[in-house]
Coordinates of C-alpha atoms in Angstrom, one line a residue:
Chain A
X28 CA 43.7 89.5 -211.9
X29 CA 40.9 87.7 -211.1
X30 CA 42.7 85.2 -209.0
X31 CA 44.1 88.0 -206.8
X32 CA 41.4 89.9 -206.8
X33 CA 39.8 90.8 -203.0
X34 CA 36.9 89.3 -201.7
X35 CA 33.8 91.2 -201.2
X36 CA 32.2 91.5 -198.1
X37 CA 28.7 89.5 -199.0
X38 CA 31.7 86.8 -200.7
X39 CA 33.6 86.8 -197.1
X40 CA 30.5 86.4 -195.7
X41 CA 29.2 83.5 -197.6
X42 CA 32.6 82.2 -197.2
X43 CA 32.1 81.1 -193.7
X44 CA 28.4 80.4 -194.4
X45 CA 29.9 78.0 -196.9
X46 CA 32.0 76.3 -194.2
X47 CA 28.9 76.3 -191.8
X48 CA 26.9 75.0 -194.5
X49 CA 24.6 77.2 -194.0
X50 CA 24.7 78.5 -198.3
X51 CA 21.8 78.1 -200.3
X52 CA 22.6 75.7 -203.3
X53 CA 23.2 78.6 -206.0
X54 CA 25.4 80.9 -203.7
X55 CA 27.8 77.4 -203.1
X56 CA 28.5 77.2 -206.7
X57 CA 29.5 80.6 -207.3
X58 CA 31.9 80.2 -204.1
X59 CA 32.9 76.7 -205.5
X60 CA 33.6 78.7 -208.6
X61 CA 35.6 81.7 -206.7
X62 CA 37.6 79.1 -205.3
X63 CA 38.7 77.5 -208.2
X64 CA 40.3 79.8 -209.8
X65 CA 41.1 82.5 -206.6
X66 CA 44.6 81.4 -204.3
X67 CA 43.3 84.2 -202.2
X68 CA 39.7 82.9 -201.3
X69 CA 41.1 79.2 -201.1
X70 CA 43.6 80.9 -198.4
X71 CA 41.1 82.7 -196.5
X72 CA 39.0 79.4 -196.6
X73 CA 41.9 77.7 -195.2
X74 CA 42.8 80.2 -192.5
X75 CA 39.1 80.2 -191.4
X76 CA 38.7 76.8 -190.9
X77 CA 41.6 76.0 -189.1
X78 CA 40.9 79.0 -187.0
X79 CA 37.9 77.5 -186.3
X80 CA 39.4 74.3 -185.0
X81 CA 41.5 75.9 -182.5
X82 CA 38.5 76.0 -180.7
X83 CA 38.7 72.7 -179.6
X84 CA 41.3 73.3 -177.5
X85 CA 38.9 75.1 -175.0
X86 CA 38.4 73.1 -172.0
X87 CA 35.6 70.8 -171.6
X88 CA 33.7 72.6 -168.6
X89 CA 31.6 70.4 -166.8
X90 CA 28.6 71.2 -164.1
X91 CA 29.4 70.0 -160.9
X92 CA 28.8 66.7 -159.4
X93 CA 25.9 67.5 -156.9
X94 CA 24.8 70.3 -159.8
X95 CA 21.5 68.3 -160.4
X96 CA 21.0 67.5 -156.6
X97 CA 21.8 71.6 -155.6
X98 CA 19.4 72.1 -158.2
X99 CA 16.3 69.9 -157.7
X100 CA 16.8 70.7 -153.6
X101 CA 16.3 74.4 -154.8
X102 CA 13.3 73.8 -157.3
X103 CA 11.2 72.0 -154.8
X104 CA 12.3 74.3 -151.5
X105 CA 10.7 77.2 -153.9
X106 CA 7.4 75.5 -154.4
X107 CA 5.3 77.0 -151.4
X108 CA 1.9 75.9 -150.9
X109 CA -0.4 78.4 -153.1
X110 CA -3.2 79.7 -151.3
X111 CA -6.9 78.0 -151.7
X112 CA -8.2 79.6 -155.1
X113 CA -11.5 80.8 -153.6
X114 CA -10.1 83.1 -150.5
X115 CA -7.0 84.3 -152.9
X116 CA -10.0 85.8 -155.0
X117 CA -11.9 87.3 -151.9
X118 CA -8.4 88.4 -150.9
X119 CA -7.8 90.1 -153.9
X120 CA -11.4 91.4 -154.4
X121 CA -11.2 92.7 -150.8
X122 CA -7.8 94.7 -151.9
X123 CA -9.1 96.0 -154.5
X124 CA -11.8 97.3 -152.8
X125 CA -9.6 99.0 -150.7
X126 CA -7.8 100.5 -153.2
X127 CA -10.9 101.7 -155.1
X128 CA -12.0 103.3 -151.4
X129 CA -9.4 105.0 -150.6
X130 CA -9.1 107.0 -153.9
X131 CA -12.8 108.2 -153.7
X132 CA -11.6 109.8 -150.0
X133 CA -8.4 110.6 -151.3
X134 CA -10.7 112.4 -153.9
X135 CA -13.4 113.6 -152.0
X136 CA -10.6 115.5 -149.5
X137 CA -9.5 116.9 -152.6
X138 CA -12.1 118.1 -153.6
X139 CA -12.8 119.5 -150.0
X140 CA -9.7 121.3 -149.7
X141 CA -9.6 123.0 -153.5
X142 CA -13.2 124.5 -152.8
X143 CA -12.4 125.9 -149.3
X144 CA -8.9 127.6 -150.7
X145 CA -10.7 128.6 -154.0
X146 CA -14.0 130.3 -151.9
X147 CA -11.0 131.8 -149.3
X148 CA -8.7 132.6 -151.2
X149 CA -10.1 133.6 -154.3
X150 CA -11.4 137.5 -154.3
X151 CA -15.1 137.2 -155.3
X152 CA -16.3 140.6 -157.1
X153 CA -20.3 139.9 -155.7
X154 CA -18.5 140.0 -152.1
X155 CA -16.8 143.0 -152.6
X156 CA -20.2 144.4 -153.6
X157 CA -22.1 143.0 -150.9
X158 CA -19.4 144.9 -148.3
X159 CA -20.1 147.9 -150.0
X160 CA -23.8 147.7 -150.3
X161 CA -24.2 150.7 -148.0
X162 CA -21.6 152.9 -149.8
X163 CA -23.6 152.2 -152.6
X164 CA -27.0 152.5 -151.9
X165 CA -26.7 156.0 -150.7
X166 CA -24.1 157.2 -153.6
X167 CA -25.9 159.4 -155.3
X168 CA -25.8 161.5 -151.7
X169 CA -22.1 160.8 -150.6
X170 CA -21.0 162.2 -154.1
X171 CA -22.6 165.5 -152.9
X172 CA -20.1 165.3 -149.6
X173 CA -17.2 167.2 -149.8
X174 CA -14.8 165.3 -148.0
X175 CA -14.7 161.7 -146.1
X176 CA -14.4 163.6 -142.4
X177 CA -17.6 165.3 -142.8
X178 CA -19.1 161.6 -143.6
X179 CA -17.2 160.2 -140.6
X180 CA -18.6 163.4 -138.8
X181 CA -22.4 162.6 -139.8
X182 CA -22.0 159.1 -139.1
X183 CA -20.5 159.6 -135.9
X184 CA -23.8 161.2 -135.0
X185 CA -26.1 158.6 -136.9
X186 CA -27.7 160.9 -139.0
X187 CA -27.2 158.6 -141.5
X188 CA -28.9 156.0 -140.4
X189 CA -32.0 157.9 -139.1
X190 CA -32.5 159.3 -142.5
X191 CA -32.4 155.7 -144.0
X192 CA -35.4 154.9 -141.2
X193 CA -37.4 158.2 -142.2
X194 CA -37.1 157.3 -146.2
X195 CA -37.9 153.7 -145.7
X196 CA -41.2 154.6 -143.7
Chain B
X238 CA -3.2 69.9 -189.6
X239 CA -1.3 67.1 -191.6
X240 CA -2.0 65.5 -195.2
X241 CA -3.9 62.5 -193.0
X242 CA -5.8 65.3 -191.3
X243 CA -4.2 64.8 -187.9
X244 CA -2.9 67.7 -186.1
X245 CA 1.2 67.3 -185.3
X246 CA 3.1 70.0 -184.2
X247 CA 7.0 69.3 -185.8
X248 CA 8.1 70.2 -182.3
X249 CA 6.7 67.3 -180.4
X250 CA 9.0 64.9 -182.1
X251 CA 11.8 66.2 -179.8
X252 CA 12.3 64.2 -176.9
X253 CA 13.4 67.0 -174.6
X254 CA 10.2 68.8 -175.6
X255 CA 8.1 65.6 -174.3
X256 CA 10.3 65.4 -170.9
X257 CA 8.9 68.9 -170.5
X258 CA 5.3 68.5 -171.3
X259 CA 5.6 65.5 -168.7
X260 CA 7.1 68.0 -166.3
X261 CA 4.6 70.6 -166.8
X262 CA 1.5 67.8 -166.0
X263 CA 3.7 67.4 -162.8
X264 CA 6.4 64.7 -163.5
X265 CA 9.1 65.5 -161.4
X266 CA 11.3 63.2 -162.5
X267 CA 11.2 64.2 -166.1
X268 CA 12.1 67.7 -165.4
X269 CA 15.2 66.2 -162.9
X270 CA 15.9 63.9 -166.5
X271 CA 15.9 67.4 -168.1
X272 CA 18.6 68.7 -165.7
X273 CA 20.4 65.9 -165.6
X274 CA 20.8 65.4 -169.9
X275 CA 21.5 69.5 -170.2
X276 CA 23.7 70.7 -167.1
X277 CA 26.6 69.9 -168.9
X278 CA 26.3 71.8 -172.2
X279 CA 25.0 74.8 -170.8
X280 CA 27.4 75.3 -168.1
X281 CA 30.1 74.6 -170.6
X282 CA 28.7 77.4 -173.2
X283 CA 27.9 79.9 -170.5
X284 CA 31.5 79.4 -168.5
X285 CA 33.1 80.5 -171.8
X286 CA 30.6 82.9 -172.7
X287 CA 31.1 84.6 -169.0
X288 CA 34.7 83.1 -168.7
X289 CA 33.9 82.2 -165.2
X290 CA 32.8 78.3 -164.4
X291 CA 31.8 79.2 -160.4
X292 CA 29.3 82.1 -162.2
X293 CA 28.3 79.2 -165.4
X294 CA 26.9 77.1 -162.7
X295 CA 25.0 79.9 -160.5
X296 CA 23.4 80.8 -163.9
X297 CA 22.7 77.4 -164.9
X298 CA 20.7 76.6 -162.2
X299 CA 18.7 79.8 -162.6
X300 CA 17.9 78.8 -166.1
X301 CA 16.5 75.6 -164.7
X302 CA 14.5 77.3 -162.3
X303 CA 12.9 79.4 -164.4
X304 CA 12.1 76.9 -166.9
X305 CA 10.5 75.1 -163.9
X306 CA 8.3 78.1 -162.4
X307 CA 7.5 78.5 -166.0
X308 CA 6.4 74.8 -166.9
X309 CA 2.8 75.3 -166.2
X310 CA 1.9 77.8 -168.9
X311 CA 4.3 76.2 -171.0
X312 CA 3.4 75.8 -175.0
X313 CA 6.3 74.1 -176.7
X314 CA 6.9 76.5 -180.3
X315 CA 10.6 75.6 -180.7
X316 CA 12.8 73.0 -179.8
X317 CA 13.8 72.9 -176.5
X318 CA 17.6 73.4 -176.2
X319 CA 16.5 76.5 -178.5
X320 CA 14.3 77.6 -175.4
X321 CA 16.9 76.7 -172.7
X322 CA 19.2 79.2 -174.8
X323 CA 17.3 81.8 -175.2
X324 CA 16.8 81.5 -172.0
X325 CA 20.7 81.3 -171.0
X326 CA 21.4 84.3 -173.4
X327 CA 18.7 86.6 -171.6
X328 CA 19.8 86.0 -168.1
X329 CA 23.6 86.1 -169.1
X330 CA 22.9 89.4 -170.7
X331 CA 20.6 90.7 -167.9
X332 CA 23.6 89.3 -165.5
X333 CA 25.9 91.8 -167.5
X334 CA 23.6 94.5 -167.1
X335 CA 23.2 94.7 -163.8
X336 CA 27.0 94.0 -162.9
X337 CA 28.1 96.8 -165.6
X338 CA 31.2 94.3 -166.3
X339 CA 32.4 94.9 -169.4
X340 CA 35.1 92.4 -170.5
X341 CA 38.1 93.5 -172.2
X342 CA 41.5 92.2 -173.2
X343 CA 44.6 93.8 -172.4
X344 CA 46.1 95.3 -175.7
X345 CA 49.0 96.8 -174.1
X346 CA 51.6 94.5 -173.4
X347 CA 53.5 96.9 -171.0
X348 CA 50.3 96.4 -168.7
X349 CA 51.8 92.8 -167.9
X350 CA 52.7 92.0 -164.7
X351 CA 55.8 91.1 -163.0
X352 CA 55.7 87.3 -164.3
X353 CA 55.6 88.5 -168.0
X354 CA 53.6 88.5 -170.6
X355 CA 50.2 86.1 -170.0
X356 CA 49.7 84.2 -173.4
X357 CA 47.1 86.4 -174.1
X358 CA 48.8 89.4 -174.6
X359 CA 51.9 87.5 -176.1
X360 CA 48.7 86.8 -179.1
X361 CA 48.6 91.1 -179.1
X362 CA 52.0 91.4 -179.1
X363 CA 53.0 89.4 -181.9
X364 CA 50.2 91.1 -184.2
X365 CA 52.5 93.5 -184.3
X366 CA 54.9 91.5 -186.2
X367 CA 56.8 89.2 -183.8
X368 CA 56.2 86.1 -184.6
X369 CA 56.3 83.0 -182.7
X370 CA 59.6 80.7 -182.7
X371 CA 58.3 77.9 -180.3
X372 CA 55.5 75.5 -179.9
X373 CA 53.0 76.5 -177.4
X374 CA 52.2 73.5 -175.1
X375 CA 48.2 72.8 -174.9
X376 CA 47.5 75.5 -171.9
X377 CA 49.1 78.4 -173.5
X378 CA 47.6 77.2 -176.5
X379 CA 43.9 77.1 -174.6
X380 CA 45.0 80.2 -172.8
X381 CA 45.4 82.3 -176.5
X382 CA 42.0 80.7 -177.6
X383 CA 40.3 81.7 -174.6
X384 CA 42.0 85.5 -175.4
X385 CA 40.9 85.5 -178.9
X386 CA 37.4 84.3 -177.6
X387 CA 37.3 86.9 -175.3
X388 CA 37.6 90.0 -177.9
X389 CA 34.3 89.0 -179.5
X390 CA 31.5 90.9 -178.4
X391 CA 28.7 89.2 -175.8
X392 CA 26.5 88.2 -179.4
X393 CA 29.6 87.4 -181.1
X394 CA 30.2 85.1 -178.7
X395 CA 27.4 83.4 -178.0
X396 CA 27.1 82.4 -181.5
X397 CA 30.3 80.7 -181.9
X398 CA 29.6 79.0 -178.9
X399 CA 26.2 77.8 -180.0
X400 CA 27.1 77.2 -183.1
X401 CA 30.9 75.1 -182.3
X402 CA 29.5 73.2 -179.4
X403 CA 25.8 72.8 -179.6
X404 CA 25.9 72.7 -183.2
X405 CA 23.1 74.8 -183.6
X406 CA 21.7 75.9 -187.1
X407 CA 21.5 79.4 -188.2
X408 CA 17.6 79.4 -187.8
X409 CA 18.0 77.8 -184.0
X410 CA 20.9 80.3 -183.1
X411 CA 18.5 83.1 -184.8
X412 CA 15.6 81.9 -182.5
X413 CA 18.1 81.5 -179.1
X414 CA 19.3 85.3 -179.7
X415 CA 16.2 86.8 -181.2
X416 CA 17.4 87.5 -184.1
X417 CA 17.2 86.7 -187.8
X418 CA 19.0 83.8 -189.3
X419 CA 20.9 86.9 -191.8
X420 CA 21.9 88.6 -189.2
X421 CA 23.0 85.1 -187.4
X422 CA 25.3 84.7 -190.6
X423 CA 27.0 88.1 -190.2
X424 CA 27.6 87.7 -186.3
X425 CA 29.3 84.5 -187.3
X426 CA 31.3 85.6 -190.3
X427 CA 32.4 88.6 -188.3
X428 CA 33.2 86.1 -185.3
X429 CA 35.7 84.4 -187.5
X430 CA 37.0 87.0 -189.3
X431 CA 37.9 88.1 -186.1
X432 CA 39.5 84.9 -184.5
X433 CA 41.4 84.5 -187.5
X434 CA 43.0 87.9 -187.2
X435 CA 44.5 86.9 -183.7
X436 CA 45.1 82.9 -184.3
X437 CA 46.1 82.9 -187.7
X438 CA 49.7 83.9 -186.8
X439 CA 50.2 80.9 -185.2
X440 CA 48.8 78.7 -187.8
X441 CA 50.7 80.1 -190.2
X442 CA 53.9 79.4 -187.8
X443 CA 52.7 75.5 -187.2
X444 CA 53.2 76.3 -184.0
X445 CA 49.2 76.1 -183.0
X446 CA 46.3 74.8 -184.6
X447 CA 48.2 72.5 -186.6
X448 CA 46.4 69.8 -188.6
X449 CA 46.7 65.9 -188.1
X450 CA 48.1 65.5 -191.8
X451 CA 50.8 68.0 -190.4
X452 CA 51.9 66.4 -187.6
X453 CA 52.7 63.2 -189.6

């Protein structure tokens, strides 16, 4: 049974290993020892080698006879003079300068525009207070008044206001 | 540092790795040596890795270009031709990314043309139990390698080619892919497993792939 039994997949594997000679000295003897006694490895030994060969019927490709030439002509058409050292640093100091400028006024707009919509935009209670500082002030009377026209009717006449004057004297 | 207490790096004893030190301290003529001694082998690995010898050569010469715009920080850590392949396999695959090619094999024979069935899909056909009754001359022959070849993934590939033609070791093929030498060995037993699948029919026929002890 042995000699018909199937291959395992780490044996098939060390089977073409072996043919590469690329097995480590203990695993060759045990394949040595499988094909000794197995048709079926010695077979697939076979088969895989002469597999193998076929490949030298591929064609021979070869580079071009000017390849070398095309190449070296490319190489040094590529090489452009570098820049002196000392003004590619000021270059690249001045750019980075830049860069670092315009992020503080990209920033500083920002900024700008966030606190004009927020103080616009944004209902502020102490405002609301400050418009109705005059309600206020004089609630304790208006919550006396009946009725808003009468208020309209007083003010209308600034009697209001002259009795603020009076009080404050 | 050595038992005499020199310093050697194992890599400077390659020639190819010296040519490029000498073309990193601005030898041009080592680097055009360089070209010259490697054009060959990687145009013939990458025209069968991208089955196309007009693209082998447009690659080629971007591998040496890059190699050359990279000499100046160069640090040789490997042997060269492992560098030039690594190099190869990265632009091939980058190459293959950005054309979203994918390459395939016709499996149905009733997708040949009106000339017949090409001798790749004749290798297709006769899996299916029709076996061969003639020799093949050396084209159709090349023609059903090149098939076969050509259902192996991009990795598969690569490190037959490596492997059959540069005669690369599992640790160089690992360092050319980026990859471990285990996972080298299981790329290559696949690889075979897989060429055997489509040649083997014709082995087994002597009509291809016969041996010289055959023939006598």
């Amino acid at each position: 049974m042995a000699k018909l039994a199937r291959l395992s997949p780490e044996q098939r594997e060390n089977l073409a290993a072996y043919l590469d000679g690329e097995l480590e000295e203990t695993a060759v003897q045990e394949i040595e020892q499988i094909l000794a006694v197995s048709p079926v490895a010695r077979h697939e030994v076979d088969m895989l080698s002469r597999t193998w060969d076929m490949l030298n019927s591929l064609p021979a490709h070869k580079a071009s006879e000017e390849f070398t030439q095309k190449t070296v002509t490319t190489m040094r058409a590529g090489e452009l003079p570098a820049p002196p050292l000392a003004s590619r640093a000021l270059k690249q100091n001045a750019r980075r300068g830049a860069v670092l400028t315009l992020w503080a006024l990209v920033l500083a707009v920002c900024g700008y525009v966030g606190f004009t919509a927020t103080h616009q935009w944004v209902p502020n209670d102490s405002d609301q207070l400050l418009d109705d500082y005059e309600i206020i002030s004089n609630l304790d009377k208006l919550q006396e008044v009946g009725n808003i026209e009468f208020l309209q009717v007083l003010k209308a006449k600034n009697t209001l206001a002259e009795h603020d004057e009076h009080s404050s004297k | 540092m050595n038992q005499n207490g020199t310093d050697e790096n194992p890599v400077l004893r390659d020639p190819d790795v010296r040519l490029m030190l000498r073309a990193k301290g601005g030898d041009e003529t080592a680097f055009t040596k360089l070209v010259a001694n490697y054009q060959d082998r990687l145009v013939g690995v990458l025209a069968h890795l991208l089955q196309n010898k007009d693209a082998a050569e447009d690659l080629a010469q971007e591998v040496f270009l890059r190699i050359y715009r990279a000499r100046h920080g160069y640090e040789p850590t490997a042997k060269f031709s492992t560098w030039l392949f690594r190099i190869a396999n990265n632009l091939a695959n980058n190459q293959r990314r950005n054309t979203g090619r994918k390459k395939e094999v016709a499996l149905n024979v009733n997708d040949s043309g009106p000339l017949g069935p090409r001798p790749g899909e004749r290798v297709i056909a006769e899996k299916s139990g029709l076996m061969p009754n003639r020799q093949f001359d050396k084209t159709e022959m090349c023609a059903m390698v090149q098939s076969a070849l050509a259902t192996l993934n991009e990795k598969q590939r690569m490190a037959v080619l490596l492997h059959k033609f540069e005669g690369m070791s599992y640790v160089d093929i690992a360092a050319a892919l980026e990859t471990t030498p285990t996972a080298v060995k299981s790329l290559l037993s696949r690889a075979r497993d897989n060429l055997r699948e489509i040649l083997e029919p014709y082995v087994k026929q002597g009509t291809l792939g016969t041996t010289e002890t055959e023939e006598e």
